[in-house]
XYZ file of C-alpha atoms in Angstrom:
287
model
C 17.082 -28.310 -24.168
C 15.185 -24.866 -25.637
C 18.194 -23.349 -22.787
C 20.713 -24.681 -24.396
C 19.484 -23.587 -27.871
C 19.465 -20.681 -26.996
C 22.867 -20.659 -25.075
C 24.371 -22.106 -28.582
C 22.952 -19.593 -30.830
C 24.214 -17.293 -27.900
C 28.239 -18.376 -29.102
C 27.914 -19.468 -32.163
C 28.609 -17.135 -35.190
C 26.153 -13.926 -36.384
C 24.926 -16.520 -40.033
C 23.261 -19.082 -36.627
C 21.500 -15.551 -35.352
C 20.095 -14.210 -38.330
C 16.846 -15.776 -37.819
C 16.855 -14.744 -34.079
C 14.301 -11.387 -34.265
C 15.305 -9.017 -31.777
C 13.781 -5.625 -30.264
C 16.097 -3.673 -27.577
C 15.822 -0.307 -26.736
C 19.940 2.324 -28.323
C 22.804 3.076 -26.243
C 20.520 6.651 -27.215
C 17.684 6.124 -27.160
C 17.413 3.950 -23.442
C 14.720 5.037 -21.320
C 15.132 3.730 -17.782
C 11.646 5.290 -15.473
C 10.797 5.789 -12.811
C 6.440 5.655 -12.273
C 3.857 4.989 -9.828
C 6.153 6.067 -6.698
C 4.912 6.484 -3.362
C 4.948 4.924 -0.544
C 1.997 1.877 -2.120
C 4.170 1.276 -4.792
C 7.397 1.998 -6.975
C 7.099 0.978 -10.572
C 10.684 1.241 -12.973
C 9.968 0.478 -16.421
C 12.079 0.128 -19.293
C 10.057 -0.084 -23.079
C 11.778 -1.225 -25.170
C 10.851 -0.114 -28.970
C 8.239 -2.702 -31.677
C 7.825 -4.637 -28.237
C 6.134 -2.918 -25.374
C 7.626 -2.625 -21.611
C 10.056 -4.055 -18.564
C 8.805 -3.242 -15.544
C 9.737 -4.116 -11.966
C 7.532 -3.500 -9.853
C 7.944 -3.673 -5.734
C 4.592 -2.328 -3.522
C 3.843 -1.951 -0.077
C 3.386 -5.643 2.269
C 4.503 -7.093 5.998
C 7.275 -8.577 2.866
C 9.486 -7.044 0.890
C 8.447 -8.359 -2.995
C 9.410 -7.286 -6.249
C 7.787 -8.593 -9.696
C 9.349 -8.505 -13.322
C 6.655 -8.143 -15.983
C 6.708 -7.557 -19.466
C 4.245 -6.004 -20.681
C 3.526 -7.138 -24.735
C 2.117 -5.120 -27.341
C 1.537 -8.707 -28.989
C 0.462 -11.269 -26.828
C 1.167 -15.466 -26.273
C -0.946 -16.841 -28.618
C -0.496 -20.008 -26.915
C 1.821 -21.705 -24.267
C 5.211 -21.639 -23.576
C 8.633 -20.993 -21.662
C 11.296 -18.503 -22.351
C 14.821 -19.064 -21.341
C 15.949 -15.135 -19.147
C 19.904 -14.172 -19.806
C 22.315 -12.540 -18.610
C 24.418 -11.852 -21.435
C 27.073 -9.106 -21.475
C 26.706 -6.046 -23.540
C 30.059 -5.975 -27.311
C 32.222 -3.846 -24.641
C 32.693 -6.390 -22.399
C 34.894 -8.936 -24.273
C 35.157 -12.785 -22.406
C 32.108 -12.251 -20.970
C 29.374 -14.944 -21.250
C 25.592 -15.091 -21.539
C 24.463 -16.264 -17.889
C 21.453 -18.370 -17.571
C 18.749 -16.389 -14.799
C 15.234 -18.525 -15.329
C 12.843 -19.790 -17.009
C 9.955 -17.710 -18.121
C 6.021 -19.200 -17.976
C 4.243 -16.781 -21.842
C 0.473 -18.195 -20.907
C -2.164 -17.725 -23.849
C -3.264 -13.886 -23.510
C -1.560 -12.493 -20.331
C 2.360 -10.864 -20.077
C 5.373 -12.716 -18.919
C 6.204 -12.328 -15.871
C 9.312 -13.858 -12.420
C 8.655 -13.988 -9.437
C 10.839 -11.635 -6.997
C 14.399 -14.100 -6.586
C 14.885 -13.409 -11.118
C 13.525 -9.463 -10.399
C 15.958 -8.820 -8.034
C 18.224 -10.999 -10.272
C 17.233 -8.941 -13.064
C 18.584 -5.302 -11.757
C 21.584 -6.770 -10.324
C 23.133 -8.072 -13.283
C 21.761 -4.461 -14.668
C 23.700 -2.650 -11.822
C 26.012 -4.295 -13.337
C 25.510 -3.347 -17.324
C 24.310 -6.930 -18.135
C 21.434 -6.977 -20.411
C 18.727 -8.501 -18.942
C 17.251 -11.533 -22.369
C 14.716 -13.226 -23.031
C 14.697 -15.747 -25.739
C 11.016 -17.900 -26.944
C 10.107 -19.486 -29.912
C 7.611 -17.507 -31.930
C 4.154 -18.383 -31.409
C 3.105 -16.812 -35.702
C 6.775 -17.701 -37.071
C 8.288 -20.935 -36.542
C 11.128 -20.037 -38.672
C 11.885 -17.666 -35.592
C 12.641 -16.806 -32.259
C 12.519 -13.783 -30.993
C 14.995 -11.917 -28.088
C 13.867 -9.626 -25.915
C 16.927 -7.316 -24.793
C 17.254 -4.625 -21.549
C 18.921 -1.711 -21.791
C 22.049 -1.145 -19.822
C 22.825 1.906 -20.568
C 21.026 5.112 -18.876
C 19.293 2.392 -15.220
C 22.097 3.530 -12.652
C 20.847 6.994 -11.824
C 17.164 5.551 -12.295
C 18.123 2.608 -10.648
C 18.676 3.934 -7.214
C 15.985 5.974 -7.130
C 13.771 3.136 -7.735
C 15.494 1.168 -4.107
C 15.024 3.716 -2.254
C 11.199 4.520 -2.595
C 11.138 0.290 -1.588
C 12.746 1.196 1.121
C 10.163 4.470 1.902
C 7.469 1.340 0.926
C 4.901 0.796 3.944
C 4.750 -2.191 5.595
C 1.754 -3.379 5.813
C -0.692 -3.763 2.268
C -5.191 -2.762 1.740
C -5.255 -5.798 2.821
C -4.151 -6.000 6.292
C -5.418 -2.578 7.422
C -9.242 -2.815 5.183
C -10.749 -4.955 8.072
C -9.679 -2.840 11.497
C -11.094 -3.396 14.915
C -10.102 -0.524 17.135
C -10.918 -1.143 20.951
C -11.779 1.432 23.424
C -11.074 2.187 27.421
C -14.344 1.903 29.785
C -17.026 4.887 29.270
C -15.147 6.731 26.876
C -14.115 8.141 23.236
C -10.213 7.343 24.137
C -8.855 4.827 22.131
C -6.595 1.816 23.978
C -2.504 1.530 22.753
C -2.860 -0.974 20.411
C -5.529 0.873 18.803
C -4.292 4.167 18.250
C -1.149 2.487 16.116
C -3.955 0.549 14.176
C -5.506 4.192 13.412
C -2.028 5.784 12.598
C -1.444 2.522 10.416
C -4.554 3.533 8.082
C -4.139 6.732 8.685
C -0.613 6.793 7.377
C -2.248 4.118 4.234
C -4.695 7.249 3.820
C -2.537 9.508 3.014
C -0.507 7.925 0.182
C -4.173 6.333 -1.251
C -7.168 8.445 -1.107
C -9.073 7.144 -3.588
C -11.686 4.933 -1.119
C -15.359 3.414 -2.466
C -16.803 3.447 0.387
C -16.282 3.935 4.699
C -17.536 1.337 6.804
C -18.333 2.417 10.747
C -19.685 0.597 13.298
C -19.833 1.791 16.392
C -20.381 -0.367 20.318
C -20.591 -0.325 23.642
C -20.181 -3.558 26.321
C -24.035 -3.047 28.366
C -22.628 -1.028 31.751
C -24.639 2.380 31.162
C -28.390 3.317 29.521
C -29.202 1.770 26.481
C -29.814 5.475 24.996
C -26.547 6.837 25.822
C -24.349 3.760 24.753
C -26.024 4.592 21.805
C -24.781 8.005 21.386
C -21.794 6.621 23.355
C -21.603 4.211 19.795
C -22.229 6.788 17.591
C -19.417 9.193 19.526
C -16.725 6.577 19.033
C -17.605 6.679 14.858
C -18.485 9.939 14.184
C -14.856 10.478 16.028
C -12.320 7.918 13.512
C -15.235 9.576 10.665
C -13.004 12.891 11.614
C -9.934 11.727 11.388
C -10.526 9.762 8.247
C -11.908 12.927 6.680
C -8.695 14.571 7.654
C -6.270 12.213 5.648
C -8.226 12.948 2.482
C -11.022 11.151 2.687
C -14.386 12.585 1.183
C -17.310 12.064 3.386
C -19.522 11.415 1.821
C -18.105 8.098 1.406
C -18.153 7.279 4.997
C -21.451 6.235 6.874
C -20.893 5.648 10.373
C -23.631 3.044 12.291
C -24.479 3.733 16.403
C -25.359 -0.086 17.766
C -24.604 0.274 21.716
C -24.976 -2.465 23.471
C -25.970 -4.413 20.135
C -24.190 -7.084 19.201
C -21.950 -8.491 21.501
C -18.942 -10.828 20.021
C -18.715 -11.683 24.090
C -19.849 -12.049 27.310
C -19.966 -9.402 29.444
C -19.366 -11.212 32.378
C -15.952 -10.107 33.793
C -13.422 -6.149 32.890
C -11.352 -8.270 29.823
C -14.801 -9.807 28.031
C -16.734 -6.947 28.722
C -13.427 -4.397 26.700
C -14.024 -6.887 23.897
C -17.323 -5.801 23.326
C -15.985 -2.202 23.564
C -14.672 -1.555 20.055
C -15.227 0.291 16.682
C -15.272 -1.663 13.279
C -13.980 -0.765 9.959
C -14.682 -1.942 7.099
C -12.511 -0.172 3.575
C -13.625 -0.533 0.618
C -12.032 0.641 -2.680
C -12.789 -0.690 -6.269
C-alpha cells in the first residue's frame, strides 16, 4: 500500500507534492567519492546535504558482495519501511519511476539494502536515474520524506569503484584468523598447501597491519628427542614471526611459543597421522 501511495505521489501534480520534504544534492554540488580504497574494502559515498551520506560498500570475501547503507543524521524514531524507486530526472521526459526494493528502517539504526538492490541502484545511477528513498516522517505526521541520489558526476568515480571491487582479496579476515600451517618431516619447510596459506595471510597483512595480537604456537611429532623437538617447534614459529614482521606487523604484538611434541592432535602411529602434528597454529586478533 505504501509503495502504491508513493507511486501516486510521484505521478500526480506538484500541488500534491507539497507534503513531500525532499533531500538531494544539486547538479552542481553532486559529489561522488571513492573512500577506503584497498584490497580489503571499497566504499562509494555520496553526501546528501542536510540529511546524511549514502554509501555502497563491498568487502574482501570468498563471495562477491555489495551493500547499500543510508547514514542518517537523524536516525529512525520507530520501526518503518521505506520504498526505494529509480526516478528519472527532469531531463528524461516520458520516463516513469521504477520500484527497486523496500528498505526496513529499524529504530536508531541506519537504513541498508542487500546486494541485489544495491547493484540495481548502481546500474540505475549508471543510466542517469536517481535512486530515491521515500518514507513517512517519524516526527511529523503530515510529511513524507524523499532522499535522492543525484546521478550527476557519478560515472567517472563509479568506474574507479568497480575497478576497486575487482581487486578485492577473495577471502576475509575471518578466513585466515585461525590457520594451521603444516611442515615436512624434521624441518622448518612448509608443505605446498601451507605455503599457499601463509602467502594468503601475507597478502592480507600488506593491506591491514592494524593487528592487536598474533599468537604463534609451534608443534612437532614425537620423533626425535624432546629437547630437539621443542627447539624445532620454536624455530618453526619464529620463522613465521619473521615473515609477518616483514609484512609490517609490529613484532611486539607477536607472541611465539614452542610446545615440541606436546598436545598432539593425532596419533603418532604412521606417517600420515604424524604429519598432522607437525604444525604452527596462527591466531590473529584485531579490535
